[in-house]
Tab-separated table of C-alpha atoms in Angstrom:
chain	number	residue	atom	x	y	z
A	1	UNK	CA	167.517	27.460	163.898
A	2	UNK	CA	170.409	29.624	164.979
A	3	UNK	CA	172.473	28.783	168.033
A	4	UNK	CA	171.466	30.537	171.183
A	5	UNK	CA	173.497	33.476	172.025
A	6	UNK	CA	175.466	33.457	175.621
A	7	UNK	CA	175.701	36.635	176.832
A	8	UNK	CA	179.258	37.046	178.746
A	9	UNK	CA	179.981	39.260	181.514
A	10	UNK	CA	182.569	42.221	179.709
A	11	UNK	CA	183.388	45.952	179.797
A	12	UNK	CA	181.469	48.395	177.483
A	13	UNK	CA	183.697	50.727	175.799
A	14	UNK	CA	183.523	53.569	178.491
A	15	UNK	CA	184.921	50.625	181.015
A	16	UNK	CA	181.897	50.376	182.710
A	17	UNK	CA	181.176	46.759	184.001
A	18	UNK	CA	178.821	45.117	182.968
A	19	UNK	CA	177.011	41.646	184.506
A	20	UNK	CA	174.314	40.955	181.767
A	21	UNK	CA	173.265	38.371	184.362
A	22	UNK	CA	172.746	40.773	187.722
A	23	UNK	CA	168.988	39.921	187.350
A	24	UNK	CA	169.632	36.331	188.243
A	25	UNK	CA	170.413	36.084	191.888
A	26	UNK	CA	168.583	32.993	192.824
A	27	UNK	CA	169.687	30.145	190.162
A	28	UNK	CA	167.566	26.859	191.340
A	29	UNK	CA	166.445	23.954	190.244
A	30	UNK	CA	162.404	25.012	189.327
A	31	UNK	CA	162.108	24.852	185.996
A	32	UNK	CA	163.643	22.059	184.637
A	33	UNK	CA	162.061	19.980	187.450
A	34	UNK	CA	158.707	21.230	187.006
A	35	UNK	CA	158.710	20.556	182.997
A	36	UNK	CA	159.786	16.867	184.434
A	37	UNK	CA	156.635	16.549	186.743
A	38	UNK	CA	154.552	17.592	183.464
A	39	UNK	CA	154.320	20.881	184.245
A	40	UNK	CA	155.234	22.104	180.579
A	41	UNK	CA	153.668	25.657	181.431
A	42	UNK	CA	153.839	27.228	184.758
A	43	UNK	CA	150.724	28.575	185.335
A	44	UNK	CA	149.676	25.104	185.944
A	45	UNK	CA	152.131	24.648	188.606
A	46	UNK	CA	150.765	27.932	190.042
A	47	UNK	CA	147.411	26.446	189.983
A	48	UNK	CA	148.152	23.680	192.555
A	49	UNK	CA	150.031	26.546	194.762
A	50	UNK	CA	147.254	28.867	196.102
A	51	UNK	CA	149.713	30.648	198.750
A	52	UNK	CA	151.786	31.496	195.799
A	53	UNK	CA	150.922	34.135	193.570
A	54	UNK	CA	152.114	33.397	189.821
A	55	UNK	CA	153.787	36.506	189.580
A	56	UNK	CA	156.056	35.769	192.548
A	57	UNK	CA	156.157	31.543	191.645
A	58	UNK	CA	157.602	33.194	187.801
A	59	UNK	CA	160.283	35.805	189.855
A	60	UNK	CA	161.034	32.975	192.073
A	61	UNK	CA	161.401	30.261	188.642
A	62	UNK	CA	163.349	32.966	186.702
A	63	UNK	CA	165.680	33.598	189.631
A	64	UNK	CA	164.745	37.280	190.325
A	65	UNK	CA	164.313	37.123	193.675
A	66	UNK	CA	165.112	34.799	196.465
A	67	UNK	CA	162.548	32.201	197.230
A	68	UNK	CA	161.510	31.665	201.280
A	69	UNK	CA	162.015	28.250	202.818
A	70	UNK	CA	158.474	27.443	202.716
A	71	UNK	CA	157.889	28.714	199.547
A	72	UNK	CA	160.543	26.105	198.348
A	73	UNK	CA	158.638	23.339	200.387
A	74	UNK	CA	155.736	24.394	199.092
A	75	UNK	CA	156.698	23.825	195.643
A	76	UNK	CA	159.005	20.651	196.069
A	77	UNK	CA	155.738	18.834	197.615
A	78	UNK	CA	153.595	19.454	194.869
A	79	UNK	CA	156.470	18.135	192.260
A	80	UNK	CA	156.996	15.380	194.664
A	81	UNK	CA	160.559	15.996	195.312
A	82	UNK	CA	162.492	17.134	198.528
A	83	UNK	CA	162.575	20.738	198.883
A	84	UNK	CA	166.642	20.664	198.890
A	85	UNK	CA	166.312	19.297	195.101
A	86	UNK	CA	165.089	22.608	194.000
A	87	UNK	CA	168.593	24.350	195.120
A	88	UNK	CA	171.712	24.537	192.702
A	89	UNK	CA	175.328	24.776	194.001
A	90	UNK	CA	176.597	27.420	191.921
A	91	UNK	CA	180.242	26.342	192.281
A	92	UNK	CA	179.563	22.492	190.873
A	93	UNK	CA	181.671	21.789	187.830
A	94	UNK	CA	179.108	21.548	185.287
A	95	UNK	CA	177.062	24.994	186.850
A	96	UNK	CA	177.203	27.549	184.260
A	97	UNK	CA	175.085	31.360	184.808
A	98	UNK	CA	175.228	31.716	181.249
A	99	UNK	CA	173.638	28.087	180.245
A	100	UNK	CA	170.909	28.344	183.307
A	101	UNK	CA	169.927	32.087	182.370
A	102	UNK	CA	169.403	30.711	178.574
A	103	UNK	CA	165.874	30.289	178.021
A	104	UNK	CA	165.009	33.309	180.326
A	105	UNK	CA	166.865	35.369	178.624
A	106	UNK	CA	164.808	37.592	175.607
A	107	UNK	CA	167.018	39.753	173.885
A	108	UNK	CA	169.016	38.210	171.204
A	109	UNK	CA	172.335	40.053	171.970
A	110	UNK	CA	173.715	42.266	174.368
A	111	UNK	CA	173.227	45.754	173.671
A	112	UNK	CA	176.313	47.172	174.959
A	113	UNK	CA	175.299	50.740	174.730
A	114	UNK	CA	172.102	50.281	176.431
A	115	UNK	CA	173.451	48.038	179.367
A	116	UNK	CA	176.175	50.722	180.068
A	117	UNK	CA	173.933	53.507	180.281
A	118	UNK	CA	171.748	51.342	182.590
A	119	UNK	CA	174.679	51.124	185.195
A	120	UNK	CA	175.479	54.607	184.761
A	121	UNK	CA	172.000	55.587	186.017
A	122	UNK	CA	171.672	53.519	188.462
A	123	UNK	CA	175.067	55.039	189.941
A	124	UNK	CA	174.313	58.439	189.096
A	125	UNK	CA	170.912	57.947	191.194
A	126	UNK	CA	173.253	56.263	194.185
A	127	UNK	CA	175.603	58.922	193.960
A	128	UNK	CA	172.922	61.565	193.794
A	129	UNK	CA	171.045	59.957	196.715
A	130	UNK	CA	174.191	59.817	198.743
A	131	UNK	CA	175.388	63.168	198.342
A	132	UNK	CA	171.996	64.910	198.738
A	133	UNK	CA	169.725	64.128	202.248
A	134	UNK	CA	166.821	65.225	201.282
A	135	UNK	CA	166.404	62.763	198.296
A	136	UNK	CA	164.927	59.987	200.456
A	137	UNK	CA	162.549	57.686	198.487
A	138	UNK	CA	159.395	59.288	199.716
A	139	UNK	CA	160.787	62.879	198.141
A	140	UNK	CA	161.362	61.051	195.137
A	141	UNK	CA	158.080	60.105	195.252
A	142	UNK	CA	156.435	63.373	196.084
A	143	UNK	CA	158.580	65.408	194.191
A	144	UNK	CA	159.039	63.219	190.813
A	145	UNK	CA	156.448	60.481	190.996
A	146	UNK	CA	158.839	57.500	191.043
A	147	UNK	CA	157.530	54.977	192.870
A	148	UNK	CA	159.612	53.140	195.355
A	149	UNK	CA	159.584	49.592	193.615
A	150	UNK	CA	160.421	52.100	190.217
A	151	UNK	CA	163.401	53.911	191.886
A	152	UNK	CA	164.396	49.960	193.644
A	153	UNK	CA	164.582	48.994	189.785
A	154	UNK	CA	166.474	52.186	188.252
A	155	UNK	CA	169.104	51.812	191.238
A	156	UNK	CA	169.793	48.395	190.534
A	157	UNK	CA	169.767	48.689	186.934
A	158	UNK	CA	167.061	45.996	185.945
A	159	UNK	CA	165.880	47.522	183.525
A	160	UNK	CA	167.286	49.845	180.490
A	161	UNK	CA	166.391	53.619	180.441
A	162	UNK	CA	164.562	53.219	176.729
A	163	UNK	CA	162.695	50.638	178.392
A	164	UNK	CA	160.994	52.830	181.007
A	165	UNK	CA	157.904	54.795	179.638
A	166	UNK	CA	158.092	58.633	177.917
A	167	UNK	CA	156.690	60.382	181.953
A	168	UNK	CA	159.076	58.177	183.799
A	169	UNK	CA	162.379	59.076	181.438
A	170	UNK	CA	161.166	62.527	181.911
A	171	UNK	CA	161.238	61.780	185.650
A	172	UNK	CA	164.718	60.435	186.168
A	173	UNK	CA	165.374	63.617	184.271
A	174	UNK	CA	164.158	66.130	186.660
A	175	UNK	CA	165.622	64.234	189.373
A	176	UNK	CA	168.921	65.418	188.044
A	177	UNK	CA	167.856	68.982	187.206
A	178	UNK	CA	167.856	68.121	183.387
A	179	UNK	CA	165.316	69.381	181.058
A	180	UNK	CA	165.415	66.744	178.740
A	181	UNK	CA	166.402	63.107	177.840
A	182	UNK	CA	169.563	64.212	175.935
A	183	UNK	CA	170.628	66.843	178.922
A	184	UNK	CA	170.368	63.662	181.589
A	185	UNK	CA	172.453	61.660	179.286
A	186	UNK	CA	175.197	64.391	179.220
A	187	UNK	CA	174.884	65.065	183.191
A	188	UNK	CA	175.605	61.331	183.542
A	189	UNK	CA	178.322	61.267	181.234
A	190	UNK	CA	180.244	64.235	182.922
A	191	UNK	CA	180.003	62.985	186.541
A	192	UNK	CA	181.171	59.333	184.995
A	193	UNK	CA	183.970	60.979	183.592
A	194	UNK	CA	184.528	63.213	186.911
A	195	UNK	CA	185.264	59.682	188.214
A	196	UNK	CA	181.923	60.347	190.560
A	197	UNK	CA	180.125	57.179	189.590
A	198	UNK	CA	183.068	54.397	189.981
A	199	UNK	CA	182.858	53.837	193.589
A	200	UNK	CA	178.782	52.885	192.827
A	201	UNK	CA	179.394	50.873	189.763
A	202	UNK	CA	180.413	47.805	191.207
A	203	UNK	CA	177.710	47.748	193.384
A	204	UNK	CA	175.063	47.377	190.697
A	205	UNK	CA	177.029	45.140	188.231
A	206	UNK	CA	179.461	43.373	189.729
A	207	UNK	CA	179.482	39.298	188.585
A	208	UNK	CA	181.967	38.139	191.820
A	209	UNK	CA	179.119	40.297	194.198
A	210	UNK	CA	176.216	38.436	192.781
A	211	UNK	CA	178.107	35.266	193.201
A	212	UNK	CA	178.835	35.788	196.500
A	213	UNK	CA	175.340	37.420	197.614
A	214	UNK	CA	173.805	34.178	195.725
A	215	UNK	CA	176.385	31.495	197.383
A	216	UNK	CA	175.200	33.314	201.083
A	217	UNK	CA	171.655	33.092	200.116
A	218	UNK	CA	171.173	29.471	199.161
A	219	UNK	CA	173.501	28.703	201.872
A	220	UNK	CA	170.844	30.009	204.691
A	221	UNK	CA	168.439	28.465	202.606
A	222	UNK	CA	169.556	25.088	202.870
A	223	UNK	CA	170.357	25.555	206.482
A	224	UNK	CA	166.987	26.553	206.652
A	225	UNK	CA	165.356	23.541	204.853
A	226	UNK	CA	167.200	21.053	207.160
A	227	UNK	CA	165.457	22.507	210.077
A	228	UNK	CA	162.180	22.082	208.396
A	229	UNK	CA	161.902	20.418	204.753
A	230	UNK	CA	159.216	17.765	206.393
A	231	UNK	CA	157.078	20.682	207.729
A	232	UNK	CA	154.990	23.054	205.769
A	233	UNK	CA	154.198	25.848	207.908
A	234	UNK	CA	150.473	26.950	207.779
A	235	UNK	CA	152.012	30.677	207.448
A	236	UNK	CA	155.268	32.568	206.742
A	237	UNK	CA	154.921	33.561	210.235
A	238	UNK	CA	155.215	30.324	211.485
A	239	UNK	CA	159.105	29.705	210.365
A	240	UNK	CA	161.243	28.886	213.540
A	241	UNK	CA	164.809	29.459	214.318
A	242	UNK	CA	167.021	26.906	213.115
A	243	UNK	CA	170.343	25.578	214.313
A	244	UNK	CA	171.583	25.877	218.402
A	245	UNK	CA	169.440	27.714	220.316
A	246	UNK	CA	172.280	29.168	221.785
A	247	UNK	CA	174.115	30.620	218.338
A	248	UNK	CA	174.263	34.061	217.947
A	249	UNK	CA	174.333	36.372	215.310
A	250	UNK	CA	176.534	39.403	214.226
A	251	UNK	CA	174.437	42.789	215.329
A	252	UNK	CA	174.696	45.535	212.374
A	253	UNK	CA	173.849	49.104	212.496
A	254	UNK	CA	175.834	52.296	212.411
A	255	UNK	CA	174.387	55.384	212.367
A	256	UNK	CA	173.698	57.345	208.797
A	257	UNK	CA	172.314	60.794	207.340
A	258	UNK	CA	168.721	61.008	207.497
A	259	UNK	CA	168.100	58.314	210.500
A	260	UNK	CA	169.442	55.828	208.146
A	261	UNK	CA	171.022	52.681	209.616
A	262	UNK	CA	174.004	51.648	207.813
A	263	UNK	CA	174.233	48.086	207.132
A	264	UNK	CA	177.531	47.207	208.764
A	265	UNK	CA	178.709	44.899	211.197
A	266	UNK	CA	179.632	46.415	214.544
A	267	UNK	CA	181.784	43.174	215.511
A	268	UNK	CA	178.969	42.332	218.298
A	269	UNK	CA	176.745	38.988	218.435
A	270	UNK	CA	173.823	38.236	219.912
A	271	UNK	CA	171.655	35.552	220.196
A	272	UNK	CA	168.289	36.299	218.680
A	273	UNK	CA	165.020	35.539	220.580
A	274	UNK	CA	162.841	32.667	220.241
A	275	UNK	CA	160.540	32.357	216.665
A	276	UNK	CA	163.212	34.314	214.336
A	277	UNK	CA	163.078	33.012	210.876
A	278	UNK	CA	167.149	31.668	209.670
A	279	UNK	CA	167.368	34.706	207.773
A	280	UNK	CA	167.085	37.140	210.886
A	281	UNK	CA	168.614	40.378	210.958
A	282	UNK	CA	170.402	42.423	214.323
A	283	UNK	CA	170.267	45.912	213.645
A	284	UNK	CA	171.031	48.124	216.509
A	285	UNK	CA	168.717	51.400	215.882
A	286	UNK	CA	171.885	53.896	216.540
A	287	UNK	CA	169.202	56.719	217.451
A	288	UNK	CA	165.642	57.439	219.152
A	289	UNK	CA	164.186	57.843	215.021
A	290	UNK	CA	160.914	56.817	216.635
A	291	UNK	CA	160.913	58.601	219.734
A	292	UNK	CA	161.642	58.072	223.698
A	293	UNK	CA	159.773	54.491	223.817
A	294	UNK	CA	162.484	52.910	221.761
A	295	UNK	CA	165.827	54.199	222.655
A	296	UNK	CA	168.657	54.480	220.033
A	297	UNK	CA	171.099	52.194	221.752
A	298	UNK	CA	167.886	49.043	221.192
A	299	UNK	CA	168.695	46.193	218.815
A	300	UNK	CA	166.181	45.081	216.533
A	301	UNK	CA	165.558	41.433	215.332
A	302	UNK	CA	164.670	42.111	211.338
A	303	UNK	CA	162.988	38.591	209.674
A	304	UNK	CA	163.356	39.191	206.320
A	305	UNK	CA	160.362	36.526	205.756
A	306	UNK	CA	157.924	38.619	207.292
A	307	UNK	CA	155.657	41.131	206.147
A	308	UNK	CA	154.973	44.348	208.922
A	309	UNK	CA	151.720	44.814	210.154
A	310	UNK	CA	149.486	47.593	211.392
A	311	UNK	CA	151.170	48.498	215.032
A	312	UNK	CA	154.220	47.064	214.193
A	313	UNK	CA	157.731	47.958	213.146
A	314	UNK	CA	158.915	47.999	209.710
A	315	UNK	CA	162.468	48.097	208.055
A	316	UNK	CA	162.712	49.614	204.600
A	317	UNK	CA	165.884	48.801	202.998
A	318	UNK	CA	167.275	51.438	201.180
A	319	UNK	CA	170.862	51.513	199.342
A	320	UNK	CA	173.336	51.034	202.250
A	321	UNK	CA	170.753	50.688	205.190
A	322	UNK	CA	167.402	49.976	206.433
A	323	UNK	CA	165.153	53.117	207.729
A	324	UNK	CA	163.203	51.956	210.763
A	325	UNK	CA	159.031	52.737	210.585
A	326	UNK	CA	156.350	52.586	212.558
A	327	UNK	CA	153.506	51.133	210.762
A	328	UNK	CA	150.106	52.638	211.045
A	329	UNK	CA	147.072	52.369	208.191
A	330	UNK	CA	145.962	55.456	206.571
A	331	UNK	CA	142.803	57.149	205.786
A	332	UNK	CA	142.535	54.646	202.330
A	333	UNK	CA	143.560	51.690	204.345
A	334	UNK	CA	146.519	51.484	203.126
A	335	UNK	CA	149.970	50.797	205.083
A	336	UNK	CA	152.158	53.784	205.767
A	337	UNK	CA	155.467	54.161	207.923
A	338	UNK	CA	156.574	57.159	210.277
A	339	UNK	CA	159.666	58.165	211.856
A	340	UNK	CA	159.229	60.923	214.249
A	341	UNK	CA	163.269	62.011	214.066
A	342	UNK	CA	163.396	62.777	211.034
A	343	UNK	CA	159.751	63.245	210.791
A	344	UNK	CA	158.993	60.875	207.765
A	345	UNK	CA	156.366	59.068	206.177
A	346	UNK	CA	156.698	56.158	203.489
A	347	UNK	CA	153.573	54.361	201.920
A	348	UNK	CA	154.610	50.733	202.045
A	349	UNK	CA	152.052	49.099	200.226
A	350	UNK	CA	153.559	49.544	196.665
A	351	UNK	CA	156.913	47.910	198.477
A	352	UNK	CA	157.247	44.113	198.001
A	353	UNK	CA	158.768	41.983	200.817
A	354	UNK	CA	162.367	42.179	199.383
A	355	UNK	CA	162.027	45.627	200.019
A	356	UNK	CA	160.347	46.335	203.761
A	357	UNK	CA	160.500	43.498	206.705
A	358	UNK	CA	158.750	43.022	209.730
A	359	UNK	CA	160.687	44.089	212.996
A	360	UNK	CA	159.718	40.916	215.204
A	361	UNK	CA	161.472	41.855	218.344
A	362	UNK	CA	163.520	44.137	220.092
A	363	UNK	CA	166.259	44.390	222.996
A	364	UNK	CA	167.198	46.924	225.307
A	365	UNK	CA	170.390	47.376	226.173
């Protein structure tokens, strides 16, 4: 049997970076302790987790996305271990990306050329986005048919373009005014070598980023756990504020294009109300987006761990920001947002919970 490959971080001969391993910002502890419960498959650990869905249990295994603290204590009862167990410290001597990403990783080599264009898009599409205000997601969606999870996936390069079906290529095409495949591919390569794309490129692959987003994330996660490893809650909602009542937290928000809210600290803290989750989010709302009932100078308490609800308030996160909704259900029962300045409206339903929150309070000040 040949020796597995290790893909290594590198530059790609146009010197774009390239992080073969940006997929992978939750490394844990999953897999290798399920296989040691006798779990050799994981559908059968999926089986024992009804509140789990074994799409998001594999995302959560394969380190996609970010698992919740009660997912994690969820999981750690039913392999009988503490919930902390299932955590890795990435900066351990013997922690290597390249050995944990091993057996989730399918290609046998790196293709260079396809991982390079991959980045390219996705900064092209940030640029693009960033330099045009009326490409918000919903236009894309209108206009081009890209779904929101779609365009989530082409900005952040997690898949390559050749891996994307014939309409969608076509797609990302007319998004940049190019008639054909071959046309975006030479649009791309003129604004990289305009020097457009380089302020976006580290963004979407950079290794020391993902490291640092991933250290920050299992971090609040363990905090997290300590506050509640011995309690399951009987919902997401249920997660309570961990830590001294009487911390507070930096509040974030200043105003973008579009009613945007750019995701920057404004060197304020607050301490956030009662029943936040650990993960909780101060956004001041920089404008009246939603109209005179919720002024502009309000901050909003964002819990990443919840899901918005009919009559609620919803934060999409898109590149840079969060756009603030109001959630309503639409004539096919299905979840939609609004914004009354700009007058917007964003189907949510086809979002996952990495992408839209739950607003869960808000203060006027």
């Amino acid at each position: 049997m040949d020796a597995p490959v290790i893909l290594r971080p590198g530059v790609a001969s146009g010197s774009v970076p390239i992080d073969p391993y940006r997929a992978f910002i939750f490394p844990n502890a999953i897999r290798e302790l399920r296989r040691r419960a006798g779990y050799q498959k994981l559908i059968g650990l999926a089986h024992r987790l009804p509140g789990l869905t074994y799409i998001r249990l594999s995302k959560i295994e394969r380190g996609e996305v970010t698992a919740r603290a009660h997912e994690l204590t969820e999981v750690a009862a039913v392999l009988g271990v503490a919930p902390e167990t299932l955590l890795v410290d990435v900066d351990a001597p013997g922690f290597s990306i390249e050995q944990w990403a091993m057996p989730f990783v399918s290609a046998p080599m790196l293709d260079l050329e396809r991982e390079e264009f991959a980045v390219l898009l996705a900064a092209a599409v940030r640029h693009l986005r960033s330099t045009d205000r009326a490409l918000t997601i919903q236009a894309i969606g209108e206009r081009h048919g890209i779904a929101p999870v779609n365009l989530s996936r082409i900005e952040n390069a997690q898949r390559s373009f050749e891996e994307w079906n014939a309409p969608t290529r076509l797609a990302i095409a007319a998004l940049f005014g190019a008639p054909t495949e071959a046309a975006l591919r030479a649009r791309i390569d003129q604004l990289h070598r305009a020097g457009d794309l380089g302020p976006w490129m580290a963004s979407v692959s950079d290794p020391e980023a993902r490291m640092r987003r991933t250290r920050e994330r299992i971090a609040a996660l363990r905090a997290e756990l300590r506050g509640e490893a011995t309690v399951v809650p009987a919902a997401p909602t249920a997660i309570a504020m961990v830590g001294d009542p009487t911390a507070t937290i930096p509040v974030r928000g200043v105003a973008g294009a579009d009613g945007l809210v750019i995701d920057q600290e404004t060197g304020e803290r607050i301490p956030p109300p009662p029943g936040c989750g650990a993960q909780v989010i101060a956004l001041r709302l920089c404008r009246a987006t939603l109209g005179a009932g919720l002024p502009g100078q309000a901050i909003l308490f964002i819990d990443p761990d919840r899901y918005p609800v009919a009559g609620g308030l919803a934060a999409v996160r898109e590149p840079g920001g969060f756009r603030i909704l109001a959630v309503a259900v639409g004539m096919d029962g299905a979840l939609v947002g609004h914004s009354q300045s700009p007058q917007k409206s964003l189907p949510l339903n086809d979002m996952t919970q990495d992408e839209v929150h739950a607003v869960v309070a808000a203060r006027f000040v």
